[in-house]
């Protein structure tokens, strides 16, 4: 039997029946489907995360998507925007209210304490890649469901972990080939010394309240530190002139920050100190940091110490540090930087059938390939030899395996080299071993 591959003529594909009709639903506002093409990027990020986590000894953790709302009210903080305005909530049948997690950290801390892991792994080093939910006004780089990858180091205030988390994050960016990623960092002091700083900040802003934005006026009353986090143009000049944390923090915080910088210097990690950097969540203390990539106008990720979070949630004293990066933002940055990812072509053979008998045989044969760990593609929905061969060509496989009625009857299969066109007849019984040998 001789088979010629159809020329790559432009063929008008017949549309499947009913393809003009649409389902009258769309994914919810600010929430996206993750389609196969997205997974080229997602898989790359996940692989990088696992590689780096494996090396630095972070174990994977996953917590429920829903948690008691109080976990976030107490943990993330009532004055944070995330808790004030952005939580999706679900009423339970009793009086309880659950919230779709707007971030991972409080859940991870809860799980570490709840399962007594703090007596087993100390410090607890965890990583995750999970969806989180914030009821935001969707805009560029800002969604209502998005994914975060992150690290947490629980039960240690050792500055070496501040540096390790920053270093490990940069390794991930490097693994996904993001170029020119910079880290900005600052210290916002501890519970004790921050009070003095906040007093100075309030004094500074006191006679400027008529000039700053409405949100900042609110922040002045509730959490003045967050005035430094304001993105409104009119507030920028005041931010730039505001007193700096570094001038007011206590000696212990200074020493801690100095050590973080020394560890970073030692590991030759470049960084920029940004005295106006504070972070959006209430629980941060001491080191805070954010990552930015060249050509991208939003933060890729950020984190910091949350030494009092466990206590605030009613748990034990447990200093800790963590980081979270937005996966969608990383993907956008990869696209903006024109990072091309090639999908590894791991399938080298395509199984083609002709006729009902051959289809049944092909179905059984496919299982043999599965058992032998030999990847083989098929397109059982197509019937003509031409369209199956065209697909094999499109998949760029090395071999086409062709099974017609006659081959089934003679218990053989045709093995066609798609590059040279050479074709051999192989006994069906031997084809799995033969193909395994050749690919
Ligand atoms: P946060 O948990 O607020 O510290 O944010 C950590 C990172 O998550 C940010 O630097 C972003 O990369 C990402 N992120 C935060 N909010 C959103 C959002 N609404 N949509 C997409 N990514 C986000």
Coordinates of C-alpha atoms and ligand atoms in Angstrom, one line a residue:
X1 CA 0.0 0.0 0.0
X2 CA 1.5 3.4 -0.9
X3 CA 0.4 6.5 0.7
X4 CA 1.1 10.0 -0.4
X5 CA 0.8 12.9 2.0
X6 CA -1.6 15.5 0.8
X7 CA 0.1 18.8 -0.2
X8 CA -0.4 21.6 2.3
X9 CA -3.2 23.1 0.2
X10 CA -5.2 25.7 2.0
X11 CA -8.3 23.8 2.9
X12 CA -11.6 25.4 4.0
X13 CA -12.3 23.5 7.2
X14 CA -15.9 22.5 7.5
X15 CA -17.3 24.1 10.6
X16 CA -18.8 21.7 13.1
X17 CA -22.6 21.8 13.2
X18 CA -24.0 24.6 15.3
X19 CA -20.7 26.4 15.7
X20 CA -22.3 29.8 15.0
X21 CA -24.3 29.6 18.2
X22 CA -23.0 30.9 21.5
X23 CA -23.8 30.0 25.0
X24 CA -25.3 33.1 26.6
X25 CA -22.9 33.1 29.6
X26 CA -19.4 34.4 30.0
X27 CA -16.8 33.9 32.7
X28 CA -17.7 36.3 35.7
X29 CA -16.3 39.8 35.6
X30 CA -12.6 39.9 36.4
X31 CA -12.3 36.1 36.3
X32 CA -10.7 34.2 33.5
X33 CA -10.6 30.8 31.9
X34 CA -7.1 29.3 31.8
X35 CA -6.9 27.9 28.3
X36 CA -4.3 25.4 27.0
X37 CA -2.2 28.2 25.4
X38 CA -1.9 29.9 28.8
X39 CA -0.5 26.7 30.3
X40 CA 2.7 27.1 28.3
X41 CA 3.4 30.0 30.7
X42 CA 1.7 28.6 33.8
X43 CA 3.6 25.3 33.5
X44 CA 6.9 27.2 33.1
X45 CA 6.2 29.2 36.3
X46 CA 5.1 26.2 38.2
X47 CA 8.2 24.3 37.1
X48 CA 10.4 27.2 38.2
X49 CA 8.6 27.4 41.5
X50 CA 9.0 23.7 42.2
X51 CA 12.6 23.7 41.3
X52 CA 13.5 26.7 43.5
X53 CA 11.3 25.5 46.4
X54 CA 12.9 22.0 46.2
X55 CA 16.4 23.5 46.3
X56 CA 15.7 25.8 49.3
X57 CA 13.6 23.3 51.2
X58 CA 10.1 24.8 50.9
X59 CA 7.2 22.2 51.0
X60 CA 4.0 22.6 49.1
X61 CA 0.9 23.6 51.1
X62 CA -2.7 24.2 50.1
X63 CA -5.5 25.5 52.3
X64 CA -9.3 25.7 51.6
X65 CA -10.5 28.4 49.2
X66 CA -13.1 29.4 51.9
X67 CA -12.1 30.4 55.4
X68 CA -13.9 31.9 58.4
X69 CA -14.2 35.6 57.5
X70 CA -12.7 36.5 60.9
X71 CA -9.4 34.9 60.0
X72 CA -9.0 37.7 57.4
X73 CA -10.6 40.4 59.5
X74 CA -8.1 39.7 62.3
X75 CA -5.2 38.5 60.2
X76 CA -5.1 40.6 57.0
X77 CA -6.6 43.4 59.1
X78 CA -9.8 45.5 59.3
X79 CA -8.1 48.6 58.0
X80 CA -6.7 47.0 54.9
X81 CA -8.5 47.7 51.6
X82 CA -8.6 43.9 50.9
X83 CA -10.7 43.3 53.9
X84 CA -12.7 46.5 53.9
X85 CA -13.8 46.4 50.3
X86 CA -12.7 43.3 48.5
X87 CA -13.9 40.2 50.1
X88 CA -16.3 37.8 48.4
X89 CA -18.4 36.3 51.3
X90 CA -20.7 33.3 51.6
X91 CA -23.2 33.0 54.4
X92 CA -23.4 29.5 56.0
X93 CA -26.6 28.0 57.1
X94 CA -25.9 29.0 60.8
X95 CA -24.8 32.5 61.6
X96 CA -21.3 32.0 60.1
X97 CA -19.8 33.9 57.3
X98 CA -17.0 32.4 55.1
X99 CA -14.8 34.5 52.8
X100 CA -13.1 33.4 49.6
X101 CA -9.5 33.8 50.5
X102 CA -8.2 37.2 49.3
X103 CA -4.6 36.0 50.1
X104 CA -2.9 32.9 51.3
X105 CA -0.9 33.9 54.4
X106 CA -3.5 33.8 57.2
X107 CA -4.7 30.4 56.0
X108 CA -1.2 29.0 55.9
X109 CA -0.4 30.3 59.4
X110 CA -3.7 28.8 60.7
X111 CA -2.9 25.4 59.1
X112 CA 0.6 25.4 60.5
X113 CA -0.6 26.0 64.0
X114 CA -3.8 23.9 63.7
X115 CA -1.9 20.8 62.7
X116 CA 0.8 21.2 65.3
X117 CA 3.4 21.5 62.5
X118 CA 5.2 24.1 64.5
X119 CA 6.4 21.3 66.8
X120 CA 7.5 19.2 63.8
X121 CA 9.0 21.6 61.2
X122 CA 10.7 24.6 62.6
X123 CA 11.0 26.9 60.9
X124 CA 8.1 25.9 58.7
X125 CA 9.0 26.6 55.1
X126 CA 6.1 26.4 52.6
X127 CA 5.3 27.3 49.0
X128 CA 2.0 27.5 47.2
X129 CA 0.5 28.2 43.8
X130 CA -3.2 29.0 44.4
X131 CA -6.1 31.1 43.3
X132 CA -7.2 34.0 45.4
X133 CA -10.2 36.3 45.1
X134 CA -10.6 40.1 45.5
X135 CA -13.7 42.0 44.7
X136 CA -11.8 44.7 42.8
X137 CA -12.7 46.9 39.9
X138 CA -11.1 44.9 37.1
X139 CA -8.4 46.7 35.2
X140 CA -5.1 46.1 33.6
X141 CA -3.2 43.7 35.8
X142 CA -6.0 43.6 38.4
X143 CA -8.5 40.8 38.5
X144 CA -11.1 39.4 40.8
X145 CA -9.7 35.9 40.6
X146 CA -6.0 35.6 40.1
X147 CA -3.3 33.1 41.1
X148 CA -0.5 33.7 43.5
X149 CA 2.8 31.8 43.9
X150 CA 4.4 32.4 47.2
X151 CA 6.8 31.4 50.0
X152 CA 6.2 31.5 53.8
X153 CA 8.9 31.0 56.5
X154 CA 7.1 30.5 59.8
X155 CA 8.5 30.7 63.3
X156 CA 11.7 32.5 62.7
X157 CA 12.8 36.1 62.9
X158 CA 16.2 35.3 61.5
X159 CA 17.1 38.0 58.9
X160 CA 18.7 35.3 56.8
X161 CA 15.2 34.2 55.8
X162 CA 14.3 37.7 54.6
X163 CA 17.2 37.5 52.3
X164 CA 16.6 33.9 51.3
X165 CA 13.0 34.6 50.3
X166 CA 14.1 37.6 48.2
X167 CA 16.9 35.6 46.7
X168 CA 14.7 32.6 45.9
X169 CA 12.1 34.8 44.3
X170 CA 14.7 36.3 42.0
X171 CA 15.7 32.8 41.1
X172 CA 12.1 32.1 40.0
X173 CA 12.0 35.2 37.8
X174 CA 15.4 34.2 36.4
X175 CA 14.1 30.6 35.7
X176 CA 11.2 32.0 33.6
X177 CA 13.7 34.3 31.8
X178 CA 12.3 37.6 33.1
X179 CA 14.9 40.2 32.6
X180 CA 16.0 43.1 34.7
X181 CA 13.8 42.4 37.8
X182 CA 14.6 44.7 40.6
X183 CA 13.7 44.4 44.3
X184 CA 12.8 47.5 46.3
X185 CA 13.0 47.1 50.1
X186 CA 12.4 49.0 53.2
X187 CA 11.9 48.4 56.9
X188 CA 8.8 49.7 58.6
X189 CA 9.9 48.9 62.2
X190 CA 8.4 46.8 64.9
X191 CA 5.3 47.3 67.0
X192 CA 7.1 49.5 69.5
X193 CA 9.2 51.8 67.3
X194 CA 6.6 52.2 64.7
X195 CA 4.3 54.1 67.0
X196 CA 6.9 56.9 67.2
X197 CA 7.3 57.0 63.5
X198 CA 3.5 57.0 62.9
X199 CA 3.3 60.0 65.3
X200 CA 5.8 61.9 63.2
X201 CA 4.0 60.9 60.0
X202 CA 0.7 62.2 61.4
X203 CA 2.3 65.5 62.5
X204 CA 3.7 65.8 59.0
X205 CA 0.4 65.2 57.3
X206 CA -1.8 67.1 59.8
X207 CA -1.9 70.4 57.8
X208 CA -1.9 68.7 54.4
X209 CA -5.2 66.8 54.8
X210 CA -7.0 69.3 52.6
X211 CA -4.6 68.6 49.8
X212 CA -4.4 64.8 49.8
X213 CA -7.0 62.4 48.3
X214 CA -10.1 61.3 50.1
X215 CA -8.7 57.8 50.7
X216 CA -5.6 59.3 52.4
X217 CA -7.8 61.3 54.7
X218 CA -9.4 58.1 55.8
X219 CA -6.0 56.4 56.0
X220 CA -4.8 59.2 58.2
X221 CA -7.4 58.3 60.8
X222 CA -7.2 54.5 60.5
X223 CA -3.7 53.5 59.3
X224 CA -1.5 56.5 58.4
X225 CA 1.4 54.3 57.2
X226 CA -0.7 53.4 54.2
X227 CA -0.7 57.0 53.1
X228 CA 2.7 56.2 51.8
X229 CA 1.2 53.5 49.6
X230 CA -1.2 55.9 47.8
X231 CA -1.0 55.8 44.0
X232 CA -2.9 59.1 43.4
X233 CA -0.9 61.7 41.5
X234 CA -2.0 64.5 43.9
X235 CA -0.5 62.7 46.9
X236 CA 2.9 61.9 45.3
X237 CA 4.7 65.2 46.3
X238 CA 3.7 64.7 49.9
X239 CA 4.9 61.2 50.0
X240 CA 8.2 62.2 48.6
X241 CA 8.8 64.7 51.4
X242 CA 7.4 62.5 54.2
X243 CA 9.6 61.5 57.2
X244 CA 11.3 58.2 56.5
X245 CA 11.0 55.1 58.6
X246 CA 14.7 54.4 58.7
X247 CA 15.2 57.6 60.7
X248 CA 12.9 56.6 63.4
X249 CA 13.1 52.8 64.0
X250 CA 14.7 51.3 67.1
X251 CA 18.2 49.9 67.2
X252 CA 17.0 46.3 67.2
X253 CA 15.0 46.9 63.9
X254 CA 18.0 48.8 62.5
X255 CA 20.3 45.8 63.3
X256 CA 17.8 43.4 61.8
X257 CA 17.5 45.4 58.6
X258 CA 21.3 45.8 58.4
X259 CA 21.7 42.0 58.6
X260 CA 19.1 41.5 55.8
X261 CA 21.2 43.8 53.6
X262 CA 24.4 42.1 54.6
X263 CA 23.0 38.7 53.7
X264 CA 21.8 40.0 50.4
X265 CA 25.2 41.6 49.7
X266 CA 26.8 38.3 50.6
X267 CA 24.6 36.5 48.1
X268 CA 25.3 39.3 45.5
X269 CA 21.7 40.1 45.3
X270 CA 21.2 43.6 43.9
X271 CA 18.5 45.7 45.6
X272 CA 17.2 49.2 46.0
X273 CA 16.2 50.7 49.3
X274 CA 12.9 52.6 49.0
X275 CA 12.1 54.6 52.1
X276 CA 8.5 55.2 51.0
X277 CA 7.8 51.5 50.6
X278 CA 5.1 50.2 52.9
X279 CA 2.6 47.5 51.9
X280 CA -1.1 47.2 51.6
X281 CA -1.8 44.7 54.3
X282 CA -2.0 45.6 57.9
X283 CA 0.2 42.9 59.4
X284 CA 3.6 43.8 58.0
X285 CA 6.4 44.7 60.3
X286 CA 10.2 45.3 59.8
X287 CA 11.3 44.1 56.3
X288 CA 9.0 44.8 53.4
X289 CA 9.8 44.4 49.7
X290 CA 8.4 44.5 46.2
X291 CA 9.6 43.2 42.8
X292 CA 9.4 45.0 39.5
X293 CA 10.3 44.0 36.0
X294 CA 11.6 46.2 33.2
X295 CA 8.9 47.5 30.9
X296 CA 6.1 46.6 33.3
X297 CA 4.3 49.2 35.2
X298 CA 3.0 47.1 38.1
X299 CA 4.6 45.1 40.9
X300 CA 5.2 41.5 40.1
X301 CA 5.1 40.5 43.7
X302 CA 5.7 41.7 47.2
X303 CA 6.0 40.6 50.8
X304 CA 7.6 41.1 54.1
X305 CA 7.7 40.2 57.8
X306 CA 4.5 39.5 59.6
X307 CA 5.9 38.9 63.1
X308 CA 2.6 39.5 64.9
X309 CA 0.1 37.9 62.6
X310 CA -0.2 34.6 64.5
X311 CA -0.7 36.4 67.8
X312 CA -3.3 38.8 66.3
X313 CA -5.3 35.8 65.1
X314 CA -5.2 34.4 68.6
X315 CA -2.3 32.0 68.0
X316 CA 1.2 31.7 69.6
X317 CA 3.9 34.2 69.2
X318 CA 5.4 33.4 65.9
X319 CA 7.6 35.7 63.8
X320 CA 7.4 35.0 60.1
X321 CA 8.1 36.3 56.6
X322 CA 6.5 35.7 53.3
X323 CA 6.1 36.7 49.7
X324 CA 3.4 36.5 47.0
X325 CA 3.7 37.1 43.3
X326 CA 0.8 37.5 40.9
X327 CA 1.0 34.7 38.2
X328 CA -1.1 36.7 35.7
X329 CA 1.3 39.6 36.1
X330 CA 4.3 37.4 35.7
X331 CA 2.8 36.1 32.5
X332 CA 2.0 39.5 31.2
X333 CA 5.6 40.6 32.0
X334 CA 6.9 37.5 30.1
X335 CA 4.8 38.5 27.1
X336 CA 5.8 42.1 27.2
X337 CA 9.4 41.1 27.3
X338 CA 8.8 38.9 24.3
X339 CA 9.9 35.7 26.1
X340 CA 9.1 32.9 23.7
X341 CA 8.5 29.5 25.2
X342 CA 8.6 26.5 23.0
X343 CA 6.4 23.5 24.0
X344 CA 8.5 20.4 24.1
X345 CA 7.4 18.1 21.3
X346 CA 7.2 14.9 23.3
X347 CA 4.9 13.0 21.0
X348 CA 6.7 11.5 18.1
X349 CA 4.1 9.2 16.6
X350 CA 0.5 9.5 15.3
X351 CA -1.8 6.5 14.9
X352 CA -4.0 6.5 11.8
X353 CA -6.9 4.1 11.1
X354 CA -9.1 3.3 8.2
X355 CA -12.4 1.6 8.7
X356 CA -14.3 0.3 11.8
X357 CA -12.2 -2.8 12.4
X358 CA -9.0 -0.8 12.3
X359 CA -10.6 1.8 14.7
X360 CA -11.2 -0.9 17.3
X361 CA -7.7 -2.3 16.8
X362 CA -6.3 1.2 17.1
X363 CA -8.1 1.8 20.3
X364 CA -6.6 -1.4 21.8
X365 CA -3.1 -0.6 20.4
X366 CA -3.2 2.8 22.0
X367 CA -3.5 1.1 25.4
X368 CA -0.4 -1.0 24.6
X369 CA 1.5 2.2 23.9
X370 CA 0.2 3.7 27.1
X371 CA 1.4 0.7 29.2
X372 CA 4.8 0.9 27.5
X373 CA 5.0 4.6 28.2
X374 CA 5.3 5.5 24.5
X375 CA 3.3 8.7 23.7
X376 CA 1.2 8.4 20.6
X377 CA -1.4 10.9 19.3
X378 CA -4.6 10.0 17.5
X379 CA -7.6 11.7 16.0
X380 CA -10.4 9.1 16.2
X381 CA -13.0 11.7 15.3
X382 CA -11.5 12.1 11.8
X383 CA -12.3 9.3 9.3
X384 CA -10.4 10.1 6.1
X385 CA -6.8 9.1 5.7
X386 CA -6.1 12.5 4.2
X387 CA -7.3 14.5 7.2
X388 CA -5.6 12.2 9.7
X389 CA -2.3 12.5 7.8
X390 CA -2.7 16.2 7.7
X391 CA -3.0 16.3 11.4
X392 CA 0.0 14.0 11.8
X393 CA 1.9 16.5 9.7
X394 CA 0.7 19.4 11.8
X395 CA 1.7 17.7 15.0
X396 CA 5.2 17.4 13.4
X397 CA 5.5 13.8 14.5
X398 CA 8.4 11.7 13.3
X399 CA 6.3 8.6 12.6
X400 CA 2.8 7.8 11.4
X401 CA 1.4 4.4 12.2
X402 CA -1.2 3.4 9.6
X403 CA -3.7 0.7 10.2
X404 CA -6.2 -0.2 7.4
X405 CA -8.6 -3.1 7.0
X406 CA -6.0 -5.1 5.2
X407 CA -3.3 -4.5 7.9
X408 CA -5.8 -5.7 10.6
X409 CA -6.5 -8.8 8.6
X410 CA -2.7 -9.5 8.1
X411 CA -1.9 -8.4 11.7
X412 CA 0.6 -5.8 10.6
X413 CA 0.9 -2.1 10.7
X414 CA 2.6 0.5 8.4
X415 CA 5.3 2.6 10.0
X416 CA 5.8 5.7 8.0
X417 CA 8.8 8.0 8.5
X418 CA 7.1 11.4 8.0
X419 CA 10.4 13.1 7.2
X420 CA 11.7 10.8 4.5
X421 CA 8.4 9.2 3.4
X422 CA 10.0 5.7 3.8
X423 CA 7.4 3.1 4.8
X424 CA 7.8 -0.3 6.4
X425 CA 5.4 -3.1 7.3
X426 CA 5.8 -4.2 10.9
X427 CA 4.0 -7.1 12.7
X428 CA 1.4 -5.7 15.0
X429 CA 2.8 -7.6 17.9
X430 CA 6.2 -6.0 17.5
X431 CA 5.2 -2.4 16.9
X432 CA 5.3 -1.2 20.5
X433 CA 8.8 -2.4 21.0
X434 CA 9.9 -1.2 17.6
X435 CA 8.6 2.3 18.1
X436 CA 10.0 2.5 21.6
X437 CA 13.4 1.6 20.1
X438 CA 13.2 4.3 17.4
X439 CA 12.0 7.3 19.4
Ligands
LIG1 P1 -0.5 41.3 47.8 O1 -1.1 40.0 48.3 O2 -1.6 42.4 47.8 O3 0.7 41.7 48.6 O4 -0.1 41.1 46.3 C1 1.0 40.3 45.9 C2 1.0 40.3 44.4 O5 -0.2 39.7 43.9 C3 1.0 41.7 43.7 O6 2.3 42.1 43.7 C4 0.5 41.3 42.4 O7 1.5 40.7 41.5 C5 -0.6 40.3 42.7 N1 -1.9 40.9 42.8 C6 -2.5 41.6 43.8 N2 -3.7 41.9 43.5 C7 -4.0 41.5 42.3 C8 -5.1 41.5 41.4 N3 -6.3 42.1 41.8 N4 -5.0 41.0 40.2 C9 -3.9 40.4 39.8 N5 -2.8 40.3 40.6 C10 -2.8 40.8 41.8

